[in-house]
Amino acid sequence: MKRMTIVGVILCLALGTCWSAMGQVALDGKSYTGTLTSKKDGKVHEESIIFEKDMMIRSTACEAVGFKAGKYTVTEKDGVATVTGSVKNEKGEVNEIVATIKGEDLTGTLTGKTADGKTSDTMALAAKLGKPAKKAEHPAGTKHEHPSAEHPK
């Protein structure tokens, strides 16, 4: 019985490592380009979600307002991958990304949270597999629209 338990533990560890590696390999280097639509004010932003090595996720719309790449996790069931990740800025604000990927389509939400954890906006995310959008930029002297109480309109 002890021998079966040891074999079971080794098998679980091996499968867990393979599963983790499969999730990483499946998304590394892929980008999904589309839009973010604010549920708060209806504004639409061009967006690319980019998956990098070491389970890192980037959002071009978030980068344009000071957010850096962050970690993500992925699970897969019945051909649908579910991705959960977050990106943060220097002020401690967080944008949480929860999305599903089926075929070439990525859909989900990006939820902006203030440094104290309050939701500032929720945005619908819809994108297709493809090349990343150009880095979003805001013209000099203009205010950017960002889902955060720290960035008033």
PDB file of C-alpha atoms in Angstrom:
ATOM      1  CA  MET A   1       0.000   0.000   0.000  1.00  0.00           C
ATOM      2  CA  LYS A   2       2.857   2.366   0.874  1.00  0.00           C
ATOM      3  CA  ARG A   3       4.432   1.639  -2.501  1.00  0.00           C
ATOM      4  CA  MET A   4       1.182   2.538  -4.349  1.00  0.00           C
ATOM      5  CA  THR A   5       0.968   5.802  -2.430  1.00  0.00           C
ATOM      6  CA  ILE A   6       4.530   6.746  -3.382  1.00  0.00           C
ATOM      7  CA  VAL A   7       3.882   5.849  -7.044  1.00  0.00           C
ATOM      8  CA  GLY A   8       0.659   7.898  -6.937  1.00  0.00           C
ATOM      9  CA  VAL A   9       2.460  10.939  -5.519  1.00  0.00           C
ATOM     10  CA  ILE A  10       5.204  10.697  -8.159  1.00  0.00           C
ATOM     11  CA  LEU A  11       2.615  10.359 -10.925  1.00  0.00           C
ATOM     12  CA  CYS A  12       0.653  13.389  -9.644  1.00  0.00           C
ATOM     13  CA  LEU A  13       3.811  15.488  -9.460  1.00  0.00           C
ATOM     14  CA  ALA A  14       4.831  14.455 -12.974  1.00  0.00           C
ATOM     15  CA  LEU A  15       1.376  15.178 -14.418  1.00  0.00           C
ATOM     16  CA  GLY A  16       1.168  18.502 -12.577  1.00  0.00           C
ATOM     17  CA  THR A  17       4.514  19.580 -13.986  1.00  0.00           C
ATOM     18  CA  CYS A  18       3.480  18.533 -17.498  1.00  0.00           C
ATOM     19  CA  TRP A  19       0.124  20.323 -17.183  1.00  0.00           C
ATOM     20  CA  SER A  20       1.842  23.502 -16.033  1.00  0.00           C
ATOM     21  CA  ALA A  21       4.306  23.333 -18.897  1.00  0.00           C
ATOM     22  CA  MET A  22       1.511  22.647 -21.410  1.00  0.00           C
ATOM     23  CA  GLY A  23      -0.361  25.770 -20.272  1.00  0.00           C
ATOM     24  CA  GLN A  24       2.775  27.860 -20.587  1.00  0.00           C
ATOM     25  CA  VAL A  25       3.761  26.504 -24.013  1.00  0.00           C
ATOM     26  CA  ALA A  26       0.235  26.872 -25.358  1.00  0.00           C
ATOM     27  CA  LEU A  27       0.125  30.654 -24.807  1.00  0.00           C
ATOM     28  CA  ASP A  28       3.761  31.831 -24.838  1.00  0.00           C
ATOM     29  CA  GLY A  29       4.251  34.402 -27.593  1.00  0.00           C
ATOM     30  CA  LYS A  30       0.580  34.640 -28.557  1.00  0.00           C
ATOM     31  CA  SER A  31      -1.292  37.923 -28.736  1.00  0.00           C
ATOM     32  CA  TYR A  32      -4.984  38.668 -28.966  1.00  0.00           C
ATOM     33  CA  THR A  33      -6.019  42.026 -30.425  1.00  0.00           C
ATOM     34  CA  GLY A  34      -9.408  43.653 -30.040  1.00  0.00           C
ATOM     35  CA  THR A  35     -11.187  46.071 -27.738  1.00  0.00           C
ATOM     36  CA  LEU A  36     -11.918  46.937 -24.131  1.00  0.00           C
ATOM     37  CA  THR A  37     -15.347  48.488 -23.583  1.00  0.00           C
ATOM     38  CA  SER A  38     -15.988  50.321 -20.324  1.00  0.00           C
ATOM     39  CA  LYS A  39     -19.182  49.280 -18.558  1.00  0.00           C
ATOM     40  CA  LYS A  40     -18.984  52.575 -16.661  1.00  0.00           C
ATOM     41  CA  ASP A  41     -19.025  55.039 -19.566  1.00  0.00           C
ATOM     42  CA  GLY A  42     -19.182  52.903 -22.748  1.00  0.00           C
ATOM     43  CA  LYS A  43     -15.834  54.120 -24.094  1.00  0.00           C
ATOM     44  CA  VAL A  44     -13.977  51.687 -26.335  1.00  0.00           C
ATOM     45  CA  HIS A  45     -10.197  51.250 -26.221  1.00  0.00           C
ATOM     46  CA  GLU A  46      -7.945  49.358 -28.640  1.00  0.00           C
ATOM     47  CA  GLU A  47      -6.306  46.482 -26.772  1.00  0.00           C
ATOM     48  CA  SER A  48      -3.819  43.676 -27.184  1.00  0.00           C
ATOM     49  CA  ILE A  49      -3.355  40.993 -24.569  1.00  0.00           C
ATOM     50  CA  ILE A  50       0.123  39.508 -24.953  1.00  0.00           C
ATOM     51  CA  PHE A  51       1.305  36.280 -23.331  1.00  0.00           C
ATOM     52  CA  GLU A  52       5.032  36.095 -22.687  1.00  0.00           C
ATOM     53  CA  LYS A  53       7.421  33.471 -21.376  1.00  0.00           C
ATOM     54  CA  ASP A  54       7.459  32.685 -17.664  1.00  0.00           C
ATOM     55  CA  MET A  55       3.652  33.010 -17.466  1.00  0.00           C
ATOM     56  CA  MET A  56       3.677  36.796 -17.882  1.00  0.00           C
ATOM     57  CA  ILE A  57       0.755  38.785 -19.341  1.00  0.00           C
ATOM     58  CA  ARG A  58       0.760  42.288 -20.820  1.00  0.00           C
ATOM     59  CA  SER A  59      -2.026  44.655 -21.793  1.00  0.00           C
ATOM     60  CA  THR A  60      -1.172  47.423 -24.269  1.00  0.00           C
ATOM     61  CA  ALA A  61      -4.044  49.608 -23.036  1.00  0.00           C
ATOM     62  CA  CYS A  62      -2.829  49.211 -19.457  1.00  0.00           C
ATOM     63  CA  GLU A  63       0.808  49.842 -20.386  1.00  0.00           C
ATOM     64  CA  ALA A  64      -0.208  53.179 -21.913  1.00  0.00           C
ATOM     65  CA  VAL A  65      -1.262  54.346 -18.442  1.00  0.00           C
ATOM     66  CA  GLY A  66       1.665  52.972 -16.445  1.00  0.00           C
ATOM     67  CA  PHE A  67       0.814  49.334 -15.734  1.00  0.00           C
ATOM     68  CA  LYS A  68       3.555  46.709 -16.002  1.00  0.00           C
ATOM     69  CA  ALA A  69       3.388  43.058 -17.099  1.00  0.00           C
ATOM     70  CA  GLY A  70       2.162  40.615 -14.443  1.00  0.00           C
ATOM     71  CA  LYS A  71       1.786  36.913 -13.796  1.00  0.00           C
ATOM     72  CA  TYR A  72      -1.092  34.791 -15.055  1.00  0.00           C
ATOM     73  CA  THR A  73      -2.395  31.278 -14.604  1.00  0.00           C
ATOM     74  CA  VAL A  74      -4.225  29.137 -17.120  1.00  0.00           C
ATOM     75  CA  THR A  75      -6.474  26.108 -16.836  1.00  0.00           C
ATOM     76  CA  GLU A  76      -8.027  24.157 -19.664  1.00  0.00           C
ATOM     77  CA  LYS A  77     -11.204  22.110 -19.878  1.00  0.00           C
ATOM     78  CA  ASP A  78     -13.016  20.808 -22.942  1.00  0.00           C
ATOM     79  CA  GLY A  79     -10.918  22.905 -25.341  1.00  0.00           C
ATOM     80  CA  VAL A  80     -11.498  26.174 -23.479  1.00  0.00           C
ATOM     81  CA  ALA A  81      -8.613  27.858 -21.673  1.00  0.00           C
ATOM     82  CA  THR A  82      -9.383  30.115 -18.719  1.00  0.00           C
ATOM     83  CA  VAL A  83      -6.777  32.766 -17.992  1.00  0.00           C
ATOM     84  CA  THR A  84      -6.530  34.766 -14.779  1.00  0.00           C
ATOM     85  CA  GLY A  85      -3.896  37.436 -14.315  1.00  0.00           C
ATOM     86  CA  SER A  86      -3.222  40.937 -13.104  1.00  0.00           C
ATOM     87  CA  VAL A  87      -1.083  43.933 -13.949  1.00  0.00           C
ATOM     88  CA  LYS A  88      -0.104  46.652 -11.463  1.00  0.00           C
ATOM     89  CA  ASN A  89       1.173  50.197 -11.522  1.00  0.00           C
ATOM     90  CA  GLU A  90       3.494  52.056  -9.159  1.00  0.00           C
ATOM     91  CA  LYS A  91       0.527  53.530  -7.232  1.00  0.00           C
ATOM     92  CA  GLY A  92      -0.616  50.035  -6.246  1.00  0.00           C
ATOM     93  CA  GLU A  93      -3.631  50.026  -8.564  1.00  0.00           C
ATOM     94  CA  VAL A  94      -4.426  46.642 -10.092  1.00  0.00           C
ATOM     95  CA  ASN A  95      -6.161  45.601 -13.292  1.00  0.00           C
ATOM     96  CA  GLU A  96      -7.429  42.035 -12.986  1.00  0.00           C
ATOM     97  CA  ILE A  97      -7.876  40.104 -16.210  1.00  0.00           C
ATOM     98  CA  VAL A  98     -10.175  37.074 -16.380  1.00  0.00           C
ATOM     99  CA  ALA A  99     -10.694  35.649 -19.855  1.00  0.00           C
ATOM    100  CA  THR A 100     -11.537  32.514 -21.747  1.00  0.00           C
ATOM    101  CA  ILE A 101      -9.892  31.437 -24.971  1.00  0.00           C
ATOM    102  CA  LYS A 102     -11.677  29.189 -27.418  1.00  0.00           C
ATOM    103  CA  GLY A 103     -10.087  28.751 -30.819  1.00  0.00           C
ATOM    104  CA  GLU A 104      -8.906  32.190 -31.925  1.00  0.00           C
ATOM    105  CA  ASP A 105     -11.292  34.135 -29.666  1.00  0.00           C
ATOM    106  CA  LEU A 106     -10.485  35.646 -26.283  1.00  0.00           C
ATOM    107  CA  THR A 107     -13.356  37.125 -24.258  1.00  0.00           C
ATOM    108  CA  GLY A 108     -13.569  38.261 -20.680  1.00  0.00           C
ATOM    109  CA  THR A 109     -13.281  41.188 -18.323  1.00  0.00           C
ATOM    110  CA  LEU A 110     -10.670  43.586 -17.069  1.00  0.00           C
ATOM    111  CA  THR A 111     -11.532  44.960 -13.644  1.00  0.00           C
ATOM    112  CA  GLY A 112      -9.745  48.096 -12.467  1.00  0.00           C
ATOM    113  CA  LYS A 113      -9.126  48.347  -8.730  1.00  0.00           C
ATOM    114  CA  THR A 114      -7.800  51.260  -6.721  1.00  0.00           C
ATOM    115  CA  ALA A 115      -4.863  50.829  -4.351  1.00  0.00           C
ATOM    116  CA  ASP A 116      -7.340  50.234  -1.512  1.00  0.00           C
ATOM    117  CA  GLY A 117      -9.075  47.441  -3.475  1.00  0.00           C
ATOM    118  CA  LYS A 118     -12.232  49.278  -4.584  1.00  0.00           C
ATOM    119  CA  THR A 119     -13.500  48.554  -8.099  1.00  0.00           C
ATOM    120  CA  SER A 120     -13.141  51.622 -10.313  1.00  0.00           C
ATOM    121  CA  ASP A 121     -14.455  50.138 -13.569  1.00  0.00           C
ATOM    122  CA  THR A 122     -15.121  46.831 -15.274  1.00  0.00           C
ATOM    123  CA  MET A 123     -14.401  46.523 -18.964  1.00  0.00           C
ATOM    124  CA  ALA A 124     -15.562  43.902 -21.447  1.00  0.00           C
ATOM    125  CA  LEU A 125     -12.675  42.368 -23.365  1.00  0.00           C
ATOM    126  CA  ALA A 126     -13.112  40.913 -26.861  1.00  0.00           C
ATOM    127  CA  ALA A 127     -10.117  39.973 -29.008  1.00  0.00           C
ATOM    128  CA  LYS A 128      -8.899  37.642 -31.740  1.00  0.00           C
ATOM    129  CA  LEU A 129      -5.602  35.850 -32.141  1.00  0.00           C
ATOM    130  CA  GLY A 130      -3.259  37.994 -34.212  1.00  0.00           C
ATOM    131  CA  LYS A 131      -0.510  40.557 -34.145  1.00  0.00           C
ATOM    132  CA  PRO A 132      -0.421  42.943 -31.188  1.00  0.00           C
ATOM    133  CA  ALA A 133      -1.813  46.444 -31.602  1.00  0.00           C
ATOM    134  CA  LYS A 134       0.611  49.327 -31.597  1.00  0.00           C
ATOM    135  CA  LYS A 135       1.407  50.590 -28.128  1.00  0.00           C
ATOM    136  CA  ALA A 136      -1.442  52.860 -27.117  1.00  0.00           C
ATOM    137  CA  GLU A 137      -0.359  56.445 -26.634  1.00  0.00           C
ATOM    138  CA  HIS A 138      -2.086  59.547 -25.394  1.00  0.00           C
ATOM    139  CA  PRO A 139      -1.282  62.840 -27.152  1.00  0.00           C
ATOM    140  CA  ALA A 140       0.837  65.245 -25.100  1.00  0.00           C
ATOM    141  CA  GLY A 141      -1.258  67.491 -22.879  1.00  0.00           C
ATOM    142  CA  THR A 142      -4.388  65.349 -23.011  1.00  0.00           C
ATOM    143  CA  LYS A 143      -5.965  63.420 -20.187  1.00  0.00           C
ATOM    144  CA  HIS A 144      -6.234  59.700 -20.689  1.00  0.00           C
ATOM    145  CA  GLU A 145      -9.345  57.723 -19.937  1.00  0.00           C
ATOM    146  CA  HIS A 146      -8.488  54.994 -17.489  1.00  0.00           C
ATOM    147  CA  PRO A 147     -10.655  52.950 -15.151  1.00  0.00           C
ATOM    148  CA  SER A 148      -9.361  54.486 -11.940  1.00  0.00           C
ATOM    149  CA  ALA A 149     -10.472  57.026  -9.366  1.00  0.00           C
ATOM    150  CA  GLU A 150      -6.862  58.261  -9.460  1.00  0.00           C
ATOM    151  CA  HIS A 151      -7.340  59.453 -13.052  1.00  0.00           C
ATOM    152  CA  PRO A 152     -10.321  61.831 -13.134  1.00  0.00           C
ATOM    153  CA  LYS A 153     -11.819  62.790 -16.469  1.00  0.00           C
TER     154      LYS A 153
END
